[in-house]
C-alpha cells in the first residue's frame, strides 16, 4: 500500500508574538498615516499651528498661535518643533510635527508592556501593548498631533514605576518623579492628579511603607523641579503669560457643573472606546474574583476608579481625556486574555477576523468607486460627499495595500491555536484597516478635511492693501489653519467690537454669530471646505465701505 504523507500546514507566526513580530506590527500601526496629509480641523490643526509658530519665531519658552500668546504646557510642542527643525530638509512642518505623536505612542506602548510584566508575567505582558493599541478610541488620537499622548505616556511610565516600587524602590521612585514632572509639562496639573492617590495606594499596600513614603516625597520634589523650572523662567521673562497659564490651570481644576452626568457619559463611552480591553477587564474581575486584593489586580482597579472620577470631574466626558482611562483598563484586562474560556476566545477570534475582513472588502470597494467609478451608485455618493474630488490610481499605494491584504489572509490562515490568537487577530485586523484607509482613502479624506483650498481662496479674495482682519466665531483650529497655509492672521473680536478693522471674517452667518453687518458692510467672499454646504458652516468675509463724505476731497 502506498504510504500517505500528511500535508504539512503552513507555519505561521509564534504566539505570543516574538519581539520582532510585535515590533513590526506596532511600527506599522504607529507610523502609518502620520505623514502625507494636511493639518485637519480641531486638535490636529491647532497643535500644528502652535508648533509652526514656535519654529517660525524661535520662541520656545511661550507657545503662541498666529502671532498671539497661547498659554499651554509646552512638552509636546517642544518635541514636535524639534522634529520639525531636524527634518525640515525632508518633510513639511505638519508632517514632521506629527512624528512626535509616533514617538509618544511608541513610548506609551513600551511602558505599558513593562508595567504589565511587573504586575503579571512576561508571557502575559505581550497582550498589554496589543490591547492598548487595539482600543478603538486610541486609534482616533494616536495618528493626530495630540498633546494628550504625552500625558498618556507619562501615565503608563508612572504605572510601571509604581509596579516596580517593591522590587526596586529607588528606581521606581525616581522614574515616578520624572513621569510626574514631564506629565505636568505636557498638559498641566489636572491630568496628573489621578496618579497621586494611586501612588499613595501603592505605598500603603507595600510591606515597607515608611521607606517608600519617604521615597515618594522625594519623587514629588523631583517632579516639582522638572515641572517648576519652566514656570520659573516664565516668572522672570513673561509674568503676564504665566498669569494667563495659571488662570487656565485653575479653571481646569474647577469642579465641572455636571460631574455625575460626565461620569455617566464616560461609562457609556467606554464599551466601544476601550474595546476590547473593556470586556476583557470585566472578565478578569469575574474570573479572578478571589484574587482581587492582590496588588496586580488591586492597583489597576483603584487606578481606574480614581482616574474615572477625576477625569469626569475636572476634564469632562470627552474623547481626548478618556485616553487616561485606557492604561488601568489594559493592565486589568491582561490576565483575562489567557483565562478566557475556549468558546468565548473562539467567538472573539472569529468576530475579529470576520469584522476586519469585511471592513477590508468595503475599503477596496470604496476605493474602486472613487478611482474607477464602479460601483456607480457608490461613486456618485463619494462625489456628493466631497464635491470636486477626482480620484487617481497610485501604483505604490495600491501595491502596498495589496501586500497588506495578502499578509492578513496569510495570518488568519496560518495562526496557531493560542489564547493570544484573538487579540493578535484583532490588532492585526485593525492595523490592516488603518493601512487600507491611509493608502486607498487618504486623498479623499484629506480633500474634505483640509482648509488648504478654502484658505487659498480667501487669500485671493483679500485686498492687497489692508489694515487688519477682525475674526468673529473663529475656532483656534481655523485661526491656525489660515495662518499655517497662507499667513492670514486675524484679530479676535467680539460681536460688539468687530468694527475696529476694515475687514471682518465670520465663521457662520452674521445673525447666528450676533454680528450686525448693516450700515456699511459688504460681503466680498464666502467659502469653506467642499462638504460644508450650509451657510452656518462657511466662512464669510465682509469689507467696510467708507461713505463718500468720509473720503477727502468729496
Coordinates of C-alpha atoms in Angstrom, one line a residue:
X1 CA 0.0 0.0 0.0
X2 CA 1.3 3.5 -0.8
X3 CA 2.3 5.5 2.1
X4 CA 0.2 8.6 2.6
X5 CA 2.2 11.6 3.5
X6 CA 0.4 14.1 5.7
X7 CA 0.5 17.6 4.1
X8 CA 2.3 20.0 6.4
X9 CA 0.3 23.0 7.5
X10 CA 1.9 26.4 6.6
X11 CA 3.8 27.7 9.5
X12 CA 2.5 30.9 10.9
X13 CA 3.9 33.3 13.5
X14 CA 4.6 32.2 17.0
X15 CA 2.1 33.2 19.7
X16 CA 2.5 35.2 21.9
X17 CA 4.3 37.2 19.2
X18 CA 8.1 37.4 19.5
X19 CA 9.9 40.7 19.8
X20 CA 10.5 41.4 16.1
X21 CA 7.0 40.4 15.1
X22 CA 5.4 42.6 17.7
X23 CA 7.7 45.5 16.9
X24 CA 6.9 45.3 13.1
X25 CA 3.2 45.1 13.8
X26 CA 3.2 48.1 16.2
X27 CA 5.5 50.1 14.0
X28 CA 3.1 49.7 11.0
X29 CA 0.3 50.7 13.3
X30 CA 2.0 53.7 14.8
X31 CA 3.8 55.4 11.9
X32 CA 1.4 54.8 9.1
X33 CA -0.8 57.8 8.5
X34 CA 1.3 60.3 10.5
X35 CA 2.6 61.9 7.3
X36 CA 1.1 62.6 3.9
X37 CA -1.9 64.7 4.7
X38 CA -2.6 68.3 5.7
X39 CA -3.5 69.6 9.2
X40 CA -7.1 68.7 9.9
X41 CA -9.6 70.8 11.8
X42 CA -9.7 70.6 15.6
X43 CA -6.7 69.4 17.7
X44 CA -4.5 68.4 14.8
X45 CA -4.6 71.8 13.1
X46 CA -4.4 73.7 16.4
X47 CA -1.3 71.8 17.7
X48 CA 0.5 72.1 14.4
X49 CA -0.3 75.8 14.3
X50 CA 1.4 76.2 17.7
X51 CA 4.4 74.2 16.5
X52 CA 4.5 76.3 13.3
X53 CA 4.6 79.5 15.4
X54 CA 7.3 78.1 17.6
X55 CA 9.5 77.1 14.7
X56 CA 8.9 80.3 12.7
X57 CA 9.6 82.7 15.6
X58 CA 12.1 80.7 17.6
X59 CA 10.2 81.5 20.8
X60 CA 10.3 78.1 22.6
X61 CA 9.6 79.5 26.0
X62 CA 6.0 80.7 25.4
X63 CA 3.8 78.7 23.0
X64 CA 1.8 81.0 20.7
X65 CA -0.7 80.8 17.9
X66 CA -0.9 83.1 14.8
X67 CA 1.1 85.8 16.5
X68 CA -0.8 85.8 19.8
X69 CA 0.1 84.1 23.1
X70 CA -1.4 80.7 23.6
X71 CA -1.0 79.7 27.3
X72 CA -0.4 76.0 27.3
X73 CA 2.1 73.5 28.6
X74 CA 5.0 73.0 26.2
X75 CA 6.4 69.5 26.2
X76 CA 4.6 68.1 23.1
X77 CA 5.2 71.4 21.2
X78 CA 8.9 71.2 22.0
X79 CA 9.2 67.6 20.7
X80 CA 7.1 68.5 17.6
X81 CA 9.2 71.6 17.0
X82 CA 12.4 69.7 17.4
X83 CA 11.4 67.0 14.9
X84 CA 10.2 69.8 12.5
X85 CA 13.6 71.5 12.8
X86 CA 15.6 68.4 12.4
X87 CA 13.6 67.1 9.4
X88 CA 12.9 70.5 7.7
X89 CA 15.0 69.4 4.7
X90 CA 12.8 66.4 4.2
X91 CA 9.2 67.0 5.5
X92 CA 6.9 70.0 5.8
X93 CA 6.2 71.2 9.3
X94 CA 2.9 69.4 9.7
X95 CA 4.2 66.0 8.8
X96 CA 7.4 66.3 10.9
X97 CA 5.5 67.7 13.9
X98 CA 3.1 64.7 13.8
X99 CA 6.1 62.3 14.3
X100 CA 6.0 63.5 17.9
X101 CA 2.8 61.5 18.3
X102 CA 4.5 58.5 16.9
X103 CA 7.3 58.8 19.4
X104 CA 5.0 59.3 22.4
X105 CA 2.7 56.4 21.2
X106 CA 5.7 54.1 20.9
X107 CA 6.9 55.0 24.4
X108 CA 3.4 54.5 25.9
X109 CA 3.2 51.1 24.4
X110 CA 6.6 50.2 25.7
X111 CA 5.9 51.4 29.2
X112 CA 2.5 49.6 29.3
X113 CA 4.4 46.4 28.4
X114 CA 6.9 47.0 31.2
X115 CA 4.1 47.7 33.7
X116 CA 2.2 44.5 32.7
X117 CA 5.4 42.5 33.0
X118 CA 5.9 43.7 36.6
X119 CA 2.3 43.2 37.6
X120 CA 1.8 39.9 35.8
X121 CA 4.5 38.0 33.9
X122 CA 6.4 38.3 30.7
X123 CA 4.3 36.0 28.6
X124 CA 1.0 37.7 29.6
X125 CA 2.6 41.2 29.2
X126 CA 2.7 40.9 25.4
X127 CA -1.1 41.4 25.4
X128 CA -0.8 44.8 27.0
X129 CA 0.5 46.9 24.0
X130 CA -1.8 44.9 21.7
X131 CA -4.8 45.8 23.9
X132 CA -3.8 49.5 24.2
X133 CA -3.1 49.9 20.5
X134 CA -6.1 47.9 19.6
X135 CA -8.5 50.1 21.6
X136 CA -10.8 51.9 19.1
X137 CA -10.6 55.2 20.9
X138 CA -6.8 55.1 20.9
X139 CA -6.7 54.8 17.1
X140 CA -8.6 58.1 16.7
X141 CA -5.9 60.1 18.5
X142 CA -2.7 58.2 18.0
X143 CA -2.3 59.5 14.5
X144 CA -3.0 63.2 15.0
X145 CA -0.9 65.9 16.6
X146 CA -2.3 65.4 20.1
X147 CA -0.5 66.7 23.3
X148 CA -2.6 64.3 25.5
X149 CA -0.4 61.5 24.0
X150 CA 2.5 62.9 26.0
X151 CA 0.4 62.8 29.2
X152 CA -0.7 59.2 28.3
X153 CA 3.0 58.3 28.1
X154 CA 3.6 59.8 31.5
X155 CA 0.7 57.8 33.0
X156 CA 2.0 54.5 31.5
X157 CA 5.5 55.3 32.8
X158 CA 4.1 56.1 36.2
X159 CA 2.2 52.8 36.4
X160 CA 5.4 50.9 35.5
X161 CA 7.3 52.9 38.2
X162 CA 4.7 52.1 40.9
X163 CA 4.6 48.4 40.0
X164 CA 8.4 48.5 40.4
X165 CA 8.4 50.0 43.9
X166 CA 8.5 46.8 45.9
X167 CA 11.3 45.2 43.8
X168 CA 13.5 48.3 43.1
X169 CA 12.2 51.1 45.3
X170 CA 14.8 53.8 44.4
X171 CA 14.5 53.3 40.6
X172 CA 10.7 53.1 40.9
X173 CA 10.5 56.4 42.9
X174 CA 12.9 58.2 40.6
X175 CA 11.0 57.1 37.5
X176 CA 7.7 58.1 39.1
X177 CA 9.0 61.6 39.8
X178 CA 10.3 62.0 36.3
X179 CA 7.0 60.8 34.8
X180 CA 5.0 63.1 37.1
X181 CA 7.2 66.1 36.2
X182 CA 7.2 65.6 32.5
X183 CA 3.5 64.8 32.5
X184 CA 2.9 68.2 34.1
X185 CA 5.0 69.9 31.4
X186 CA 2.8 68.0 28.8
X187 CA -0.7 69.0 29.9
X188 CA -0.7 70.6 33.3
X189 CA -1.7 69.5 36.8
X190 CA -5.3 68.3 36.3
X191 CA -4.5 65.2 34.1
X192 CA -1.7 64.2 36.5
X193 CA -3.9 64.3 39.7
X194 CA -5.1 60.7 39.4
X195 CA -1.5 59.4 39.9
X196 CA -1.2 60.9 43.4
X197 CA -3.8 58.8 45.2
X198 CA -2.7 55.8 43.1
X199 CA 0.9 56.3 44.4
X200 CA -0.4 56.6 47.9
X201 CA -2.3 53.4 47.5
X202 CA 0.8 51.6 46.2
X203 CA 2.8 52.7 49.2
X204 CA 0.0 51.7 51.6
X205 CA -0.1 48.2 50.1
X206 CA 3.7 47.8 50.4
X207 CA 5.4 45.9 53.2
X208 CA 7.9 48.7 53.7
X209 CA 5.6 51.7 53.9
X210 CA 7.8 54.1 55.8
X211 CA 10.8 53.9 53.3
X212 CA 8.5 54.1 50.3
X213 CA 6.6 57.1 51.7
X214 CA 9.9 59.0 52.1
X215 CA 10.9 58.0 48.6
X216 CA 7.5 59.1 47.3
X217 CA 8.0 62.5 48.9
X218 CA 11.4 62.7 47.2
X219 CA 9.8 61.8 43.9
X220 CA 7.3 64.6 44.3
X221 CA 10.2 67.1 44.9
X222 CA 11.9 65.7 41.7
X223 CA 8.6 66.2 39.8
X224 CA 8.4 69.8 41.2
X225 CA 11.9 70.6 40.0
X226 CA 11.2 69.2 36.5
X227 CA 7.9 71.0 36.1
X228 CA 8.9 74.1 38.0
X229 CA 11.9 75.3 36.1
X230 CA 9.8 76.3 33.1
X231 CA 7.4 78.2 35.4
X232 CA 10.4 80.0 37.0
X233 CA 11.6 81.1 33.6
X234 CA 8.1 82.4 32.8
X235 CA 8.0 84.3 36.1
X236 CA 11.2 86.1 35.2
X237 CA 10.7 86.6 31.5
X238 CA 6.9 86.7 30.9
X239 CA 4.8 87.2 34.1
X240 CA 1.7 88.1 32.1
X241 CA 1.9 84.9 30.2
X242 CA 2.4 83.0 33.4
X243 CA -0.7 84.6 34.9
X244 CA -2.8 83.5 31.9
X245 CA -1.4 80.0 32.2
X246 CA -2.2 79.7 35.9
X247 CA -5.7 81.1 35.3
X248 CA -6.2 78.3 32.7
X249 CA -5.0 75.7 35.2
X250 CA -7.3 77.0 37.9
X251 CA -10.2 76.9 35.5
X252 CA -9.4 73.3 34.6
X253 CA -9.1 72.3 38.2
X254 CA -12.6 73.7 39.0
X255 CA -15.3 71.2 39.5
X256 CA -17.4 70.6 36.5
X257 CA -21.0 71.7 36.8
X258 CA -22.3 68.3 35.9
X259 CA -19.8 65.7 37.3
X260 CA -22.4 62.9 37.6
X261 CA -23.5 63.4 34.0
X262 CA -19.9 63.3 32.9
X263 CA -19.3 60.1 34.8
X264 CA -22.3 58.5 33.2
X265 CA -21.3 59.6 29.7
X266 CA -17.7 58.2 30.2
X267 CA -19.1 54.9 31.4
X268 CA -21.4 54.7 28.3
X269 CA -18.5 55.6 26.0
X270 CA -16.0 53.0 27.4
X271 CA -17.6 49.8 25.9
X272 CA -16.8 50.9 22.4
X273 CA -14.0 53.4 23.1
X274 CA -11.9 50.8 25.1
X275 CA -12.9 47.7 23.1
X276 CA -11.6 45.0 23.5
X277 CA -9.9 46.0 26.8
X278 CA -13.2 46.9 28.5
X279 CA -14.9 43.5 28.2
X280 CA -11.7 41.6 29.0
X281 CA -11.2 43.7 32.1
X282 CA -14.8 42.8 33.1
X283 CA -14.0 39.1 32.6
X284 CA -10.8 39.4 34.7
X285 CA -12.9 40.8 37.6
X286 CA -15.2 37.7 37.4
X287 CA -12.6 35.1 36.7
X288 CA -10.1 36.4 39.3
X289 CA -12.7 37.5 41.8
X290 CA -10.9 35.6 44.7
X291 CA -7.7 37.4 43.9
X292 CA -8.9 41.0 43.6
X293 CA -7.0 42.0 46.7
X294 CA -3.6 41.1 45.1
X295 CA -1.5 44.1 44.1
X296 CA -1.5 43.0 40.4
X297 CA -5.3 43.5 40.3
X298 CA -6.0 45.9 43.1
X299 CA -3.6 48.6 41.7
X300 CA -5.3 48.9 38.2
X301 CA -8.8 48.6 39.8
X302 CA -8.1 51.5 42.2
X303 CA -6.3 53.5 39.4
X304 CA -9.3 53.1 37.1
X305 CA -11.8 54.2 39.7
X306 CA -9.7 57.3 40.7
X307 CA -9.0 58.2 37.1
X308 CA -12.7 57.9 36.1
X309 CA -13.8 60.2 38.9
X310 CA -11.0 62.8 38.4
X311 CA -11.3 62.9 34.6
X312 CA -15.0 63.2 34.8
X313 CA -15.0 65.9 37.4
X314 CA -12.2 68.1 36.0
X315 CA -11.6 67.3 32.3
X316 CA -15.1 66.3 31.2
X317 CA -16.6 63.4 29.2
X318 CA -14.6 64.0 26.1
X319 CA -12.7 61.6 23.8
X320 CA -9.2 63.1 24.4
X321 CA -9.0 62.9 28.2
X322 CA -10.7 59.5 28.1
X323 CA -7.3 58.2 26.9
X324 CA -6.1 58.3 30.5
X325 CA -8.7 55.6 31.4
X326 CA -7.1 53.1 29.0
X327 CA -3.9 52.2 30.9
X328 CA -5.5 50.9 34.1
X329 CA -8.2 49.1 32.0
X330 CA -5.5 47.4 29.9
X331 CA -3.5 46.3 32.9
X332 CA -6.7 44.9 34.4
X333 CA -7.6 43.1 31.1
X334 CA -4.2 41.4 30.6
X335 CA -5.0 38.4 32.8
X336 CA -8.3 38.0 31.1
X337 CA -6.7 37.2 27.8
X338 CA -5.2 33.8 28.9
X339 CA -8.1 32.9 31.2
X340 CA -10.8 33.4 28.6
X341 CA -12.8 30.2 28.1
X342 CA -12.3 28.4 24.8
X343 CA -15.8 29.2 23.4
X344 CA -15.6 32.9 24.3
X345 CA -12.0 33.1 22.9
X346 CA -13.0 31.4 19.6
X347 CA -16.0 33.7 19.3
X348 CA -13.8 36.8 19.9
X349 CA -11.3 35.5 17.4
X350 CA -13.9 34.8 14.7
X351 CA -15.6 38.2 15.4
X352 CA -12.3 40.0 14.8
X353 CA -11.4 38.0 11.6
X354 CA -14.9 38.4 10.0
X355 CA -15.2 42.1 11.1
X356 CA -11.9 43.3 9.6
X357 CA -12.1 41.0 6.5
X358 CA -15.5 42.7 5.8
X359 CA -14.0 46.2 6.5
X360 CA -11.1 45.4 4.2
X361 CA -13.5 44.4 1.4
X362 CA -15.5 47.5 1.9
X363 CA -12.4 49.6 1.8
X364 CA -11.4 48.1 -1.5
X365 CA -14.9 48.6 -3.0
X366 CA -15.0 52.2 -1.8
X367 CA -11.5 52.8 -3.4
X368 CA -12.8 51.3 -6.7
X369 CA -15.7 53.6 -6.7
X370 CA -13.5 56.7 -6.1
X371 CA -10.9 55.8 -8.7
X372 CA -12.7 53.8 -11.4
X373 CA -16.3 54.9 -10.8
X374 CA -17.5 51.4 -10.0
X375 CA -19.9 50.7 -8.4
X376 CA -21.6 53.7 -10.0
X377 CA -24.0 54.4 -7.2
X378 CA -21.3 54.4 -4.6
X379 CA -19.1 56.6 -6.9
X380 CA -21.9 59.2 -7.1
X381 CA -22.2 59.1 -3.3
X382 CA -18.5 59.7 -2.9
X383 CA -18.6 62.7 -5.2
X384 CA -21.7 64.1 -3.5
X385 CA -20.0 63.9 -0.1
X386 CA -16.8 65.6 -1.4
X387 CA -17.8 67.7 -4.4
X388 CA -14.9 68.3 -6.9
X389 CA -12.8 65.4 -5.8
X390 CA -11.1 63.4 -8.6
X391 CA -9.6 60.0 -7.7
X392 CA -6.3 58.9 -9.3
X393 CA -4.7 55.4 -9.4
X394 CA -1.4 55.3 -7.4
X395 CA 0.7 52.2 -8.1
X396 CA 2.8 52.4 -4.9
X397 CA -0.1 53.0 -2.6
X398 CA -2.3 50.3 -4.2
X399 CA 0.6 47.9 -4.3
X400 CA 1.2 48.4 -0.6
X401 CA -2.5 47.9 0.1
X402 CA -2.5 44.6 -1.9
X403 CA 0.5 43.4 0.1
X404 CA -1.1 44.2 3.4
X405 CA -4.3 42.4 2.4
X406 CA -2.3 39.3 1.4
X407 CA -0.4 39.3 4.7
X408 CA -3.8 39.5 6.5
X409 CA -5.1 36.4 4.6
X410 CA -1.8 34.6 5.3
X411 CA -2.0 35.4 9.0
X412 CA -5.6 34.2 9.6
X413 CA -4.9 31.0 7.6
X414 CA -1.7 30.1 9.4
X415 CA -2.1 31.3 13.0
X416 CA -1.5 28.6 15.6
X417 CA -4.0 27.9 18.4
X418 CA -3.3 30.1 21.3
X419 CA -5.2 32.2 23.9
X420 CA -3.4 35.1 22.4
X421 CA -4.7 34.5 18.9
X422 CA -7.9 36.5 19.3
X423 CA -6.2 39.7 20.4
X424 CA -3.4 39.2 17.9
X425 CA -6.0 38.9 15.1
X426 CA -7.9 42.0 16.4
X427 CA -4.7 44.1 16.4
X428 CA -3.6 42.9 13.0
X429 CA -7.0 43.5 11.6
X430 CA -7.2 47.0 13.0
X431 CA -3.7 47.7 11.5
X432 CA -4.8 46.3 8.1
X433 CA -7.9 48.5 8.2
X434 CA -5.9 51.6 9.1
X435 CA -3.3 50.8 6.4
X436 CA -6.1 50.5 3.7
X437 CA -7.7 53.7 4.8
X438 CA -4.3 55.5 4.6
X439 CA -3.2 54.0 1.3
X440 CA -6.5 54.0 -0.5
X441 CA -8.8 56.6 1.0
X442 CA -6.4 59.3 2.3
X443 CA -6.6 61.5 -0.8
X444 CA -10.4 61.6 -0.5
X445 CA -10.4 62.2 3.3
X446 CA -7.7 64.8 3.1
X447 CA -9.6 66.7 0.4
X448 CA -12.6 67.0 2.6
X449 CA -10.8 67.8 5.9
X450 CA -8.1 70.3 5.0
X451 CA -8.6 74.1 4.9
X452 CA -5.8 74.5 2.3
X453 CA -8.2 75.2 -0.6
X454 CA -10.5 77.5 1.4
X455 CA -7.5 79.4 2.8
X456 CA -6.1 79.9 -0.7
X457 CA -9.4 81.2 -2.0
X458 CA -9.7 83.6 1.0
X459 CA -6.1 84.8 0.3
X460 CA -7.1 85.6 -3.3
X461 CA -10.2 87.5 -2.2
X462 CA -8.3 89.7 0.3
X463 CA -7.3 93.2 -1.0
X464 CA -3.6 93.8 -1.4
X465 CA -3.7 96.8 0.9
X466 CA -5.5 96.2 4.1
X467 CA -5.1 97.0 7.8
X468 CA -6.4 94.1 9.9
X469 CA -9.0 91.4 9.7
X470 CA -11.4 91.1 12.7
X471 CA -12.3 87.5 13.4
X472 CA -15.6 86.5 14.9
X473 CA -16.6 83.0 15.9
X474 CA -13.4 81.6 14.5
X475 CA -12.2 78.5 16.3
X476 CA -8.5 78.1 17.2
X477 CA -8.2 75.4 14.6
X478 CA -9.4 77.7 11.8
X479 CA -7.1 80.5 13.0
X480 CA -4.2 78.1 13.0
X481 CA -5.1 76.7 9.5
X482 CA -5.4 80.1 7.9
X483 CA -2.1 81.2 9.4
X484 CA -0.3 78.0 8.5
X485 CA -1.4 77.8 4.9
X486 CA -1.3 81.4 3.7
X487 CA -0.1 83.6 6.6
X488 CA -3.6 85.1 7.1
X489 CA -3.9 86.4 10.7
X490 CA -7.0 87.7 12.3
X491 CA -7.6 89.9 15.3
X492 CA -10.0 88.2 17.8
X493 CA -13.1 90.3 18.1
X494 CA -16.4 90.0 19.9
X495 CA -19.7 90.7 18.0
X496 CA -19.9 94.1 19.7
X497 CA -16.4 95.4 18.8
X498 CA -15.9 94.0 15.3
X499 CA -15.7 97.4 13.7
X500 CA -12.1 98.0 14.7
X501 CA -10.8 96.6 11.4
X502 CA -11.7 97.3 7.7
X503 CA -12.2 93.5 7.1
X504 CA -14.4 91.1 9.0
X505 CA -14.2 87.3 8.8
X506 CA -17.1 85.3 10.4
X507 CA -17.5 81.6 10.7
X508 CA -21.2 81.0 10.2
X509 CA -23.8 83.6 9.4
X510 CA -23.7 87.1 10.8
X511 CA -27.1 86.6 12.5
X512 CA -26.1 83.4 14.2
X513 CA -22.9 85.0 15.4
X514 CA -24.7 88.0 16.8
X515 CA -22.9 90.4 14.4
X516 CA -24.6 93.4 12.8
X517 CA -23.3 93.9 9.2
X518 CA -25.9 96.5 8.3
X519 CA -24.8 100.0 7.6
X520 CA -21.6 99.9 5.6
X521 CA -20.5 96.2 5.4
X522 CA -20.5 94.4 2.1
X523 CA -19.8 90.7 1.7
X524 CA -17.0 90.1 -0.7
X525 CA -16.3 86.4 -0.3
X526 CA -17.7 83.2 1.2
X527 CA -16.2 79.7 1.2
X528 CA -15.2 76.6 3.1
X529 CA -14.3 73.0 2.8
X530 CA -16.1 71.1 0.0
X531 CA -18.6 69.3 2.2
X532 CA -19.5 72.5 4.1
X533 CA -22.7 73.5 2.2
X534 CA -24.7 75.2 4.9
X535 CA -24.2 78.9 5.5
X536 CA -23.6 78.2 9.1
X537 CA -20.5 76.1 8.2
X538 CA -18.9 78.5 5.8
X539 CA -16.5 81.4 6.3
X540 CA -17.9 84.9 5.3
X541 CA -15.6 87.9 4.5
X542 CA -17.0 91.4 4.8
X543 CA -15.5 94.7 3.9
X544 CA -16.5 98.0 5.4
X545 CA -17.5 100.5 2.8
X546 CA -16.5 104.2 3.5
X547 CA -19.1 106.8 3.0
X548 CA -18.4 109.3 0.3
X549 CA -18.5 112.2 2.8
X550 CA -15.7 110.5 4.7
X551 CA -13.4 110.4 1.7
X552 CA -11.1 113.5 1.5
X553 CA -11.9 115.9 -1.3
X554 CA -15.6 114.7 -1.6

